Coordinates of C-alpha atoms in Angstrom, one line a residue:
X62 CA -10.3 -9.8 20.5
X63 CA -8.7 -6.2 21.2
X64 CA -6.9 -4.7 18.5
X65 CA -4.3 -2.0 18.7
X66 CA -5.8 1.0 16.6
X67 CA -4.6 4.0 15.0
X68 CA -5.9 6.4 12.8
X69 CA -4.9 8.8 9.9
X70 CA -6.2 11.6 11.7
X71 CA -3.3 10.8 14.4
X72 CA -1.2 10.8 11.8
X73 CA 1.3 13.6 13.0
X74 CA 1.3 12.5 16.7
X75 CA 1.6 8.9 15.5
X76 CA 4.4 9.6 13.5
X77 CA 6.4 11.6 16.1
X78 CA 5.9 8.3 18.9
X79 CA 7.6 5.9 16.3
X80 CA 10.4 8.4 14.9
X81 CA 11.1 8.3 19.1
X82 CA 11.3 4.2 18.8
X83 CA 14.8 3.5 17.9
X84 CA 13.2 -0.3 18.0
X85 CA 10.8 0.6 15.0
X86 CA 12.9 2.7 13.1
X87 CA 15.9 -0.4 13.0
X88 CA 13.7 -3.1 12.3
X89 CA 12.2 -1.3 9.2
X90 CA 15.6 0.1 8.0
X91 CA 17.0 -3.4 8.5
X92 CA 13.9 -5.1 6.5
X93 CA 13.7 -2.5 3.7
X94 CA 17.2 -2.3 3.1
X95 CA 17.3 -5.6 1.9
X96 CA 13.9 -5.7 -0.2
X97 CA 15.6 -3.1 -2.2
X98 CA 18.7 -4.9 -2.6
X99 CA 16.8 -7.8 -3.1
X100 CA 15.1 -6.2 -5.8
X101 CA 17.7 -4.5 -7.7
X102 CA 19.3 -7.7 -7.6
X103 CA 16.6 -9.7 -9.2
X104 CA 16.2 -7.4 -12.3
X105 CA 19.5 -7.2 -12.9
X106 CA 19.8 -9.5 -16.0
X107 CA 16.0 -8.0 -17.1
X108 CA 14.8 -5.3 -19.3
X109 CA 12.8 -3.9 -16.6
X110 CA 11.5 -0.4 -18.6
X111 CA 10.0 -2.5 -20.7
X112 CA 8.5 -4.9 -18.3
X113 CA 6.8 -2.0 -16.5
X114 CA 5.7 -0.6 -19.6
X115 CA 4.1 -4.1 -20.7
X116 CA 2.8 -4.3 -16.9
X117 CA 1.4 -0.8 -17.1
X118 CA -0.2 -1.1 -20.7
X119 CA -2.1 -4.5 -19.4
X120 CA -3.3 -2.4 -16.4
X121 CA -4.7 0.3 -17.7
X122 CA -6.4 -1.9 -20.9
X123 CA -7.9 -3.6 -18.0
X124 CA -9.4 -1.0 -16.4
X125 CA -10.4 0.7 -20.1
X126 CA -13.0 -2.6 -20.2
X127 CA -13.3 -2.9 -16.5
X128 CA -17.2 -2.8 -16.8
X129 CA -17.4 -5.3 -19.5
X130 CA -14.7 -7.4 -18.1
X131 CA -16.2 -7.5 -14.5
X132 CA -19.8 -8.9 -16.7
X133 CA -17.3 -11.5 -18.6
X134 CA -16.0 -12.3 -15.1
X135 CA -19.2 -13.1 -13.9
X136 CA -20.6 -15.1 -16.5
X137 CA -17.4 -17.4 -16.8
X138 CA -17.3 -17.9 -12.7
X139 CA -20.8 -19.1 -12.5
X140 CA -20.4 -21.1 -15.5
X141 CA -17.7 -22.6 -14.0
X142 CA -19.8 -22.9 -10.8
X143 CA -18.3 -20.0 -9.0
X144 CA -21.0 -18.1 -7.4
X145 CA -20.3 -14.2 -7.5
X146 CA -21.4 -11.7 -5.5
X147 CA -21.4 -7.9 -5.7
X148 CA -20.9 -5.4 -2.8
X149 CA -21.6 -1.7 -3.0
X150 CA -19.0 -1.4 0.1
X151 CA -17.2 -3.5 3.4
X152 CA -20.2 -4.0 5.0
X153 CA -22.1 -5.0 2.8
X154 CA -19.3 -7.5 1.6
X155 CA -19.1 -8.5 5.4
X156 CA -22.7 -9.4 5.6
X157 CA -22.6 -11.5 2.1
X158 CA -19.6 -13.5 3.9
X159 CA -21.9 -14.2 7.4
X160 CA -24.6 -15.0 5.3
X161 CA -22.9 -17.6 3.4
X162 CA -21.2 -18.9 6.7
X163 CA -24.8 -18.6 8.3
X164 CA -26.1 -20.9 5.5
X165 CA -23.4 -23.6 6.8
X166 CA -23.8 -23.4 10.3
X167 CA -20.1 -22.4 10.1
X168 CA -18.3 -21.4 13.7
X169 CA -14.7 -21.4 12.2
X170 CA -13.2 -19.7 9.2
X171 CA -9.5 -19.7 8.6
X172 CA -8.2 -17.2 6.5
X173 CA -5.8 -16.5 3.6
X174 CA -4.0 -13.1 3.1
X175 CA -6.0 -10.7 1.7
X176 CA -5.9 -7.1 2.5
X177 CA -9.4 -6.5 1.2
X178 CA -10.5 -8.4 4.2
X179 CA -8.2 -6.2 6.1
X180 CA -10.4 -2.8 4.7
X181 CA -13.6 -4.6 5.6
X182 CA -12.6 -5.2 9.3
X183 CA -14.2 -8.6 8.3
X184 CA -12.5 -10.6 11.3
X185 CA -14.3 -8.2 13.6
X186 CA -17.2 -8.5 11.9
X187 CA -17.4 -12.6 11.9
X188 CA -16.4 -12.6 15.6
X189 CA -19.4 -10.2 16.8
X190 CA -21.6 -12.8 15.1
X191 CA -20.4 -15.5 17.1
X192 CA -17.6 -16.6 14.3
X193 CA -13.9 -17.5 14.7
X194 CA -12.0 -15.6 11.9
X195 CA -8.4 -17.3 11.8
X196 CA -5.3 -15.8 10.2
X197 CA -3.2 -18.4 8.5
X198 CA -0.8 -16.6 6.8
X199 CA 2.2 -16.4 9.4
X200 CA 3.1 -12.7 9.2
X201 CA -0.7 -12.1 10.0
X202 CA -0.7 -14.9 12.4
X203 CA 1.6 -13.2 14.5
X204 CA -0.1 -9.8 14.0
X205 CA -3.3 -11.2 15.2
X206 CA -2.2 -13.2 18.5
X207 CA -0.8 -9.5 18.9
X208 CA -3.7 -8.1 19.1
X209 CA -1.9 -5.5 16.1
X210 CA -3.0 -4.7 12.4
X211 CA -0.2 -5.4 9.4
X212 CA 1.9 -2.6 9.0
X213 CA 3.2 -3.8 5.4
X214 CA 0.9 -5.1 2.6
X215 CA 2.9 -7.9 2.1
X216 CA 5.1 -8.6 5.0
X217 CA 2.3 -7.5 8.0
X218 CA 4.5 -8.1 10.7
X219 CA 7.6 -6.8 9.2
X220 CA 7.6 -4.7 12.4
X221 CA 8.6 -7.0 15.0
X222 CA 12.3 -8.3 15.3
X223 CA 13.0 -11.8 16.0
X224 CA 13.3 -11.5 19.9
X225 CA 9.7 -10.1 19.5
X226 CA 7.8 -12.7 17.3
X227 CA 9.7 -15.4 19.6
X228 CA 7.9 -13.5 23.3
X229 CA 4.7 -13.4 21.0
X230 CA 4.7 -17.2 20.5
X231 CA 6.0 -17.7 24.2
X232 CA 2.9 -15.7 25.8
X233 CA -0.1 -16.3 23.4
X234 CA 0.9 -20.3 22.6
X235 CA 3.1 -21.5 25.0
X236 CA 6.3 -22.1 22.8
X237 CA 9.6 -22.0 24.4
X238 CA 11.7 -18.7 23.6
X239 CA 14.0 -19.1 21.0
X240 CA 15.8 -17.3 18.2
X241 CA 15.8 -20.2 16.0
X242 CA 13.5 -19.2 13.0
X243 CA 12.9 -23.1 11.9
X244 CA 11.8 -23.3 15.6
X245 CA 8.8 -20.6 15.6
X246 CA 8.2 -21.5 11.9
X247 CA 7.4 -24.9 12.6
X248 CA 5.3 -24.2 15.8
X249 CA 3.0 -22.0 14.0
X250 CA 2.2 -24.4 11.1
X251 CA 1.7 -27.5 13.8
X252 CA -0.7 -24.8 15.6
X253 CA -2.4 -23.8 12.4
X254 CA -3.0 -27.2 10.6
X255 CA -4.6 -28.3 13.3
X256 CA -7.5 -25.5 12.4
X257 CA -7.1 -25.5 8.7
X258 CA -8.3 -29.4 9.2
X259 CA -11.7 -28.2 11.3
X260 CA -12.4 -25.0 9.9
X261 CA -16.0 -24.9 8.4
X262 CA -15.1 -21.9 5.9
X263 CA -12.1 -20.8 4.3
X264 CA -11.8 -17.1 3.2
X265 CA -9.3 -16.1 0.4
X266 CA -8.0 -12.3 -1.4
X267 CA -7.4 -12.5 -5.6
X268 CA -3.8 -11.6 -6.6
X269 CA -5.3 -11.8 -10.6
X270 CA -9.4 -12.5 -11.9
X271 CA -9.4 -13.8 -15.5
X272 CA -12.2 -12.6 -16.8
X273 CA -11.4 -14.8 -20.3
X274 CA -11.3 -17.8 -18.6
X275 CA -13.4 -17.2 -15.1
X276 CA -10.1 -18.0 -12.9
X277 CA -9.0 -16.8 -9.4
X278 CA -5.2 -16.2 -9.3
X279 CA -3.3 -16.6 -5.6
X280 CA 0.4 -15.9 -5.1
X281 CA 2.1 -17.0 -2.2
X282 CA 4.5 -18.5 -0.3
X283 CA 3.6 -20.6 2.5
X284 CA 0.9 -22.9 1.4
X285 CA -1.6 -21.2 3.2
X286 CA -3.6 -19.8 0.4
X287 CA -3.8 -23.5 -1.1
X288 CA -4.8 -24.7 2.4
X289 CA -7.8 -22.3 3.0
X290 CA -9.2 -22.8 -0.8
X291 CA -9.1 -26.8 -0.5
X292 CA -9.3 -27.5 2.4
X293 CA -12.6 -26.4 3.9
X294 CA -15.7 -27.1 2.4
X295 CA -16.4 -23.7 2.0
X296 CA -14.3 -21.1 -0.3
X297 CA -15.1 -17.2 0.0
X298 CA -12.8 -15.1 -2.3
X299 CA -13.1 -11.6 -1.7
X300 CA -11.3 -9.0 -4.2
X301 CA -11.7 -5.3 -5.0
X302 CA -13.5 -4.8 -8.5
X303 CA -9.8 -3.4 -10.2
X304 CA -8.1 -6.5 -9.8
X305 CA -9.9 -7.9 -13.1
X306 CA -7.4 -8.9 -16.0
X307 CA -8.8 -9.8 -19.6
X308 CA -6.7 -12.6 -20.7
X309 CA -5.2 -15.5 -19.2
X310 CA -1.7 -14.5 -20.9
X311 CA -2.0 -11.4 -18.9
X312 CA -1.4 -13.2 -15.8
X313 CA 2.9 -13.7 -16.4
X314 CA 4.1 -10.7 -16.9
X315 CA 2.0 -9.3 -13.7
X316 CA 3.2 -12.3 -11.8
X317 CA 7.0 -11.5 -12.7
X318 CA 6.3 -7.9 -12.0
X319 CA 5.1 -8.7 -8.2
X320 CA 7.0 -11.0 -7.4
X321 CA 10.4 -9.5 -8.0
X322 CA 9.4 -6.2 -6.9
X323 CA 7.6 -7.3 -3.8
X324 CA 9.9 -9.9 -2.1
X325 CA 12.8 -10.3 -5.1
X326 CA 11.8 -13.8 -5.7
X327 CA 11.9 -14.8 -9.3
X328 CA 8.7 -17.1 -8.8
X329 CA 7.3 -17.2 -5.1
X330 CA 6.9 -20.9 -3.7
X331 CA 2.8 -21.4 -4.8
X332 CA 0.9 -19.7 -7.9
X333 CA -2.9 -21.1 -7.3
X334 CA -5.2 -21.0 -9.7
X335 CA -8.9 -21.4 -8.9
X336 CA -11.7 -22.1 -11.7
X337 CA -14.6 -24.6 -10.1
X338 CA -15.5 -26.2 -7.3
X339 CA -14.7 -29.9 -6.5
X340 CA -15.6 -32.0 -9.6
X341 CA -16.8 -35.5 -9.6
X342 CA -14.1 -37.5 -9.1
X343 CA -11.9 -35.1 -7.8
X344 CA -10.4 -36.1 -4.2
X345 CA -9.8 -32.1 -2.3
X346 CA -11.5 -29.0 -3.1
X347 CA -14.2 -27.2 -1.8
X348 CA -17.7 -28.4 -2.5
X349 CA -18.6 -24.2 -3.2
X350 CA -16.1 -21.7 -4.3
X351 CA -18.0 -18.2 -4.0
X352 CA -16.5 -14.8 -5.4
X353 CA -17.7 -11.0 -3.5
X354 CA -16.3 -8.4 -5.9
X355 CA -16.3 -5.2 -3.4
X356 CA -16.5 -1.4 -4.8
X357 CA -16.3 1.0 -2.0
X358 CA -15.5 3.5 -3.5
X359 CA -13.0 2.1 -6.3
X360 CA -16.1 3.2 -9.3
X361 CA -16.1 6.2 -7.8
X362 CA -11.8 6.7 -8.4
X363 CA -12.8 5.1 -11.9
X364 CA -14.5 8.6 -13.1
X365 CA -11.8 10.3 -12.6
X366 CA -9.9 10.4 -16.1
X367 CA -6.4 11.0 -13.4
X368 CA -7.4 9.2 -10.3
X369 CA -8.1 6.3 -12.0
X370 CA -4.2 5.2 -12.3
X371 CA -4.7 4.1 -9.2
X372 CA -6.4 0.9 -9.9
X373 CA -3.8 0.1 -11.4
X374 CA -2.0 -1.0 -8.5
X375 CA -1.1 -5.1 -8.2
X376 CA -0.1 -5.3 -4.2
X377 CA 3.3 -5.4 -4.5
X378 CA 4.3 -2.7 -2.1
X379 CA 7.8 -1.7 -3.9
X380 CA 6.4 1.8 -3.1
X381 CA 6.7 1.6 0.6
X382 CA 10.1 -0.2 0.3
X383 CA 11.5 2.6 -1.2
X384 CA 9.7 6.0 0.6
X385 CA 12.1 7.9 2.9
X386 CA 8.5 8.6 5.2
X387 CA 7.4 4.6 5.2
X388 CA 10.8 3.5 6.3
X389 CA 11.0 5.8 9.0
X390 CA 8.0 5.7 10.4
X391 CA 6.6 2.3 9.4
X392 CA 3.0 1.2 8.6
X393 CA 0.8 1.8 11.3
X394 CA 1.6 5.2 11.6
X395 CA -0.7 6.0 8.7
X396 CA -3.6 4.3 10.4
X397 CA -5.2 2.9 7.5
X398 CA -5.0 -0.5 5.6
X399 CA -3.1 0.6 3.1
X400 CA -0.3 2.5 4.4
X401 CA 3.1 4.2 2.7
X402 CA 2.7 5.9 -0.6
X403 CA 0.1 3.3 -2.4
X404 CA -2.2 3.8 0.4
X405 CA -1.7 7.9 0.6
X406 CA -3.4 7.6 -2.8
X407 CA -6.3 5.2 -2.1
X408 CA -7.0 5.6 1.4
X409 CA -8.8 9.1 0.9
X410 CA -11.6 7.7 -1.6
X411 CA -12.1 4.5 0.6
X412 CA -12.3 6.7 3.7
X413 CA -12.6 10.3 2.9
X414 CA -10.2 12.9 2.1
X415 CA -11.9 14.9 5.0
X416 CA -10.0 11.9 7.9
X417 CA -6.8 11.3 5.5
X418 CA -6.3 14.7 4.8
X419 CA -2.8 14.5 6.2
X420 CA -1.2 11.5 4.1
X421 CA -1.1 13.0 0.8
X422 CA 1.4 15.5 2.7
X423 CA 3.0 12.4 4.3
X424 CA 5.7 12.3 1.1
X425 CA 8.7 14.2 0.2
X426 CA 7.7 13.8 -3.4
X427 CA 11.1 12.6 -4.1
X428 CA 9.3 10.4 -6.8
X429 CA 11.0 7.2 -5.6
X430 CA 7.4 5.8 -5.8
X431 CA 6.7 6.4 -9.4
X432 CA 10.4 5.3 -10.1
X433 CA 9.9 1.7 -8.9
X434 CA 6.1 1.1 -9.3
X435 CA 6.1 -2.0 -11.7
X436 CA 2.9 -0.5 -13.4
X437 CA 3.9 2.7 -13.2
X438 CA 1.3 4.6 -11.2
X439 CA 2.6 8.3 -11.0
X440 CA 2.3 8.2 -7.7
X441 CA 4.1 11.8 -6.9
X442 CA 1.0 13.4 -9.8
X443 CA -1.5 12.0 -7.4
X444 CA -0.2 12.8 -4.1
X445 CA 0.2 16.6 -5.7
X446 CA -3.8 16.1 -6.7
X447 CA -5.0 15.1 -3.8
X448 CA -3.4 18.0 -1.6
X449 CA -4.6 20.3 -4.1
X450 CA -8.5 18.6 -3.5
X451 CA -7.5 18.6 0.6
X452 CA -7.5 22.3 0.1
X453 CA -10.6 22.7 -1.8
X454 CA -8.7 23.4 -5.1
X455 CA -8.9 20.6 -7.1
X456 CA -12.1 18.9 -8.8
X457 CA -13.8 18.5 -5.8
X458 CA -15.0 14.4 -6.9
X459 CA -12.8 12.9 -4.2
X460 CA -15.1 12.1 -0.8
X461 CA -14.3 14.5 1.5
X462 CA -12.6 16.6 -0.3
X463 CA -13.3 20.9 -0.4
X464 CA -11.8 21.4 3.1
X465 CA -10.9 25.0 2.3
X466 CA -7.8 27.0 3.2
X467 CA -8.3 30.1 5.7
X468 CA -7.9 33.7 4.3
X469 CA -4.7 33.9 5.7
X470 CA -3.2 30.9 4.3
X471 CA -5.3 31.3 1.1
X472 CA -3.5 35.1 1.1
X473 CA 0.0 33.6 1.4
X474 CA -0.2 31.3 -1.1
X475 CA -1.2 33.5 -3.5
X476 CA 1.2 35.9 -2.4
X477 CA 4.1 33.4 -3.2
X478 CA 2.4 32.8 -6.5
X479 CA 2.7 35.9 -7.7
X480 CA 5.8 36.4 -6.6
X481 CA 6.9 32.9 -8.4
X482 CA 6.0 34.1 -11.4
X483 CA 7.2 37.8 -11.7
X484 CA 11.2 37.0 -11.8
X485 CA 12.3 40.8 -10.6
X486 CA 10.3 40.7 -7.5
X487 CA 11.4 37.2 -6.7
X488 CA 15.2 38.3 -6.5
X489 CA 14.2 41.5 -5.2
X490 CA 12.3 39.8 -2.4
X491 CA 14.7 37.2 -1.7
X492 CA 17.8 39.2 -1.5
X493 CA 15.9 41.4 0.9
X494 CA 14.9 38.6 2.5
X495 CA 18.7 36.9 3.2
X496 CA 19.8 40.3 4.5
X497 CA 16.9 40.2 7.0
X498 CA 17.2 36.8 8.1
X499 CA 18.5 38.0 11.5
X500 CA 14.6 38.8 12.0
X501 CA 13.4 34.8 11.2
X502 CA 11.0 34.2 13.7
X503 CA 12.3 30.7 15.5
X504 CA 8.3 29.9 15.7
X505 CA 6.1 29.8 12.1
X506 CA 3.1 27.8 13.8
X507 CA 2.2 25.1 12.5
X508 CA 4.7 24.8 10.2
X509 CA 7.4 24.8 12.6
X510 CA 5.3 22.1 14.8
X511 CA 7.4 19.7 13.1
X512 CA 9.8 21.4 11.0
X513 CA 12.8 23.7 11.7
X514 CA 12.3 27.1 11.0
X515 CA 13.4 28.4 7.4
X516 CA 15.8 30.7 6.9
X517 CA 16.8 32.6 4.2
X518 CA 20.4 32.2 3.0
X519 CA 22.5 35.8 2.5
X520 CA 22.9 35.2 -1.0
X521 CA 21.1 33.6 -3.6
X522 CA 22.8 30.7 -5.7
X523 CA 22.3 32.8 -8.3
X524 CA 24.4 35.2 -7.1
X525 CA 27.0 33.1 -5.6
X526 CA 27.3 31.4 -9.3
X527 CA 27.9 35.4 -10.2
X528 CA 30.6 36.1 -7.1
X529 CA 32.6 33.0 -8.3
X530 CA 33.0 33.8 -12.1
X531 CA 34.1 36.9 -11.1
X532 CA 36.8 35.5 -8.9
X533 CA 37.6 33.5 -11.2
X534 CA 38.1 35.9 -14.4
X535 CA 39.9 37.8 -12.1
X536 CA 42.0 35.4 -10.8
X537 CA 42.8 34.3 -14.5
X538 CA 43.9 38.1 -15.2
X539 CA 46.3 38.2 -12.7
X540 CA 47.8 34.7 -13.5
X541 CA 48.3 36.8 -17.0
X542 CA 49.7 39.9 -16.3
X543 CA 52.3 37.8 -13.6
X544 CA 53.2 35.8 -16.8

């Protein structure tokens, strides 16, 4: 099957087709206007500072043991007959994944949500060795007859409108058109239970992985997730190395975290916890649960004593809900799995700063990110550190990264540097500036590629603060020598 690409290098051109889609930009403002609402309403009644706090201090004590953690993982998953694997990158994970269907003669997997899958381009992967990779989880469902990638972590077809999802049906499975929700909802699952009872494999993401107790954590909604990992005889979980926590009472506050910042649900329908295989005398369950911890390139963000607040990250996509670019622009518009302001800080080190160059720019810095993050990931911090690496200025560990300025623009910057920091040439400059600004160029290439042309106002606020107090006092002299 065909799918719809972008790519982050396209990510200016991209970005101007969907700000000209009235379509796109009403279905996102529509759907993220109420996941905000949705979750300012749900932590109304909460102390959320200190929730994210709590949230944030498990993270990062995770990811201060990850090493040992992801050993302890290990040895309590095979224990508990879970066999692990280890990948270095995608590919790598996608061949442990054929080989393990290879070893069943498998010719259908269905599939749970998981965006690591998504990174791998696992589906693609199956399919060119002669393996049917089926979505189950409806939003992805759709996405795939679709021929599309998600455009949300969580909600991948948040995209399409009703009127859209219902034509999708129509052409790809035959359904009649319809705006009735129920309708569609209920014609998927009778399409999809039909293949969740013959698939040979079923492939899974992680939400949580207790390393304390060897358990594989699955939040979700629609029954899916529980479908793929009993259902088939087979069980794959695939998870990035970060998504290790140390105890088993780590798992609530997470769990209250995502799910009222992702979908402002208190608790979401299912909360699956995986620790074996089948046991004797148990009557559904896999006969083989199997666990590929990926890398690429998450050790390497790990090193990095500032980067590595990224891992923190728990999938909950608040971020995106709340950026001014995301909701304009939607999802695919980045080009990468990961898209919005979460996936402007991972997507370089799992691609390469050198192709994502432009999404660390891709923000206003308006620090609604950081504001809402339930682990609190200073987001804005990292965007600001992975421009400065995009220029070549930063510590140079991020792949890709180095990508120096020309002289010119290496000249003006430091030209406005110095200028920043020497206050009487600043106000000399822009006062000279704002009585010149007849002589603003309409054309600053590139900058005014996609951006009106600044122009300097005739007075500074500064003075304008000045010209008013002296209006004032005078004002207030007159009204004194009139009384």
């Amino acid at each position: 099957m065909s799918v719809q690409t972008f790519t982050p290098r396209e990510f200016h051109r991209q970005a101007h087709d969907a700000l000209g889609n009235p379509q796109i930009r009403a279905n996102f403002r529509k759907a993220m206007d109420g996941l905000m609402t949705k979750r300012r309403d749900v932590f109304s009644d909460w102390d959320l500072e200190t929730l994210r706090e709590l949230g944030a201090n498990i993270r990062l004590r995770a990811l201060a043991k990850l090493p040992d953690l992801l050993e302890q993982l290990e040895a309590n998953c095979e224990a508990n007959g879970i066999r692990v694997h280890w990948a270095e990158d995608g590919e790598e994970a996608c061949r442990i994944i054929r080989g393990i269907c290879e070893t069943h003669d498998a010719k259908s997997v269905i599939k749970g949500k998981s965006m690591v899958s998504e990174e791998m381009h696992l589906n693609a992967h199956l399919e060119e060795a002669g393996i049917e990779a089926l979505e189950s989880d409806l939003g992805e469902y759709l996405v795939q007859l679709n021929e599309q990638t998600p455009s949300h972590i969580i909600m991948p077809a948040i995209h399409l409108n009703t009127d859209e999802i219902s034509e999708i049906l129509h052409d790809k499975t035959g359904t009649e058109r319809s705006r009735d929700v129920d309708y569609m909802t209920a014609a998927a699952r009778a399409q999809l239970r039909e293949r969740f009872m013959a698939a040979d494999v079923g492939v899974s993401g992680v939400n949580f992985a207790v390393a304390e107790t060897g358990t594989l954590c699955l939040v979700e909604n629609e029954g899916n997730g529980r479908m793929t990992t009993t259902v088939p005889p087979v069980h794959i979980a695939v998870t990035g190395i970060e998504k290790v926590v140390e105890h088993l009472r780590d798992v609530p506050p997470l769990y209250a975290l995502l799910t009222r910042s992702a979908t402002g649900q208190h608790v979401t329908t299912y909360f699956n916890m995986i620790s074996s295989p089948r046991k004797e005398g148990e009557h559904d369950g896999p006969k083989e649960v199997h666990l590929v911890l990926v890398d690429s390139g998450r050790s390497r963000i790990y090193q990095d004593d500032e980067l590595l607040d990224t891992l923190r990250c728990i999938r909950c996509g608040a971020c995106m809900n709340h950026c001014p670019v995301y909701t304009r622009v939607g999802g695919h518009t980045y080009g990468t799995t990961y898209p919005g302001p979460i996936g402007s800080i991972l997507s370089p080190h799992l691609m390469g700063l050198e192709d994502t160059k432009d999404l660390p720019t891709a923000s206003s810095l308006c620090g609604a990110c950081g504001e809402v993050c339930p682990v609190k990931i200073p987001i804005p911090d990292l965007l600001v550190r992975l421009r400065r690496e995009s220029v070549g200025e930063g510590r140079g560990n991020v792949a890709g990264a180095g990508v120096k300025r020309t002289r010119k623009e290496a000249a003006a910057w430091k030209g406005f540097e110095w200028m920043a920091t020497h206050p009487g040439v600043w106000r000399s400059g822009t006062a000279l500036a704002g009585k010149l600004q007849a002589l603003m160029p309409a054309k600053l290439a590139p900058w005014t590629d996609y951006r009106t042309a600044p122009k300097p106002a005739r007075a500074s606020l500064h003075a304008l603060v000045k010209q008013h107090r002296r209006r004032r006092q005078a004002d207030g002299s007159d009204g004194e020598n009139r009384s």
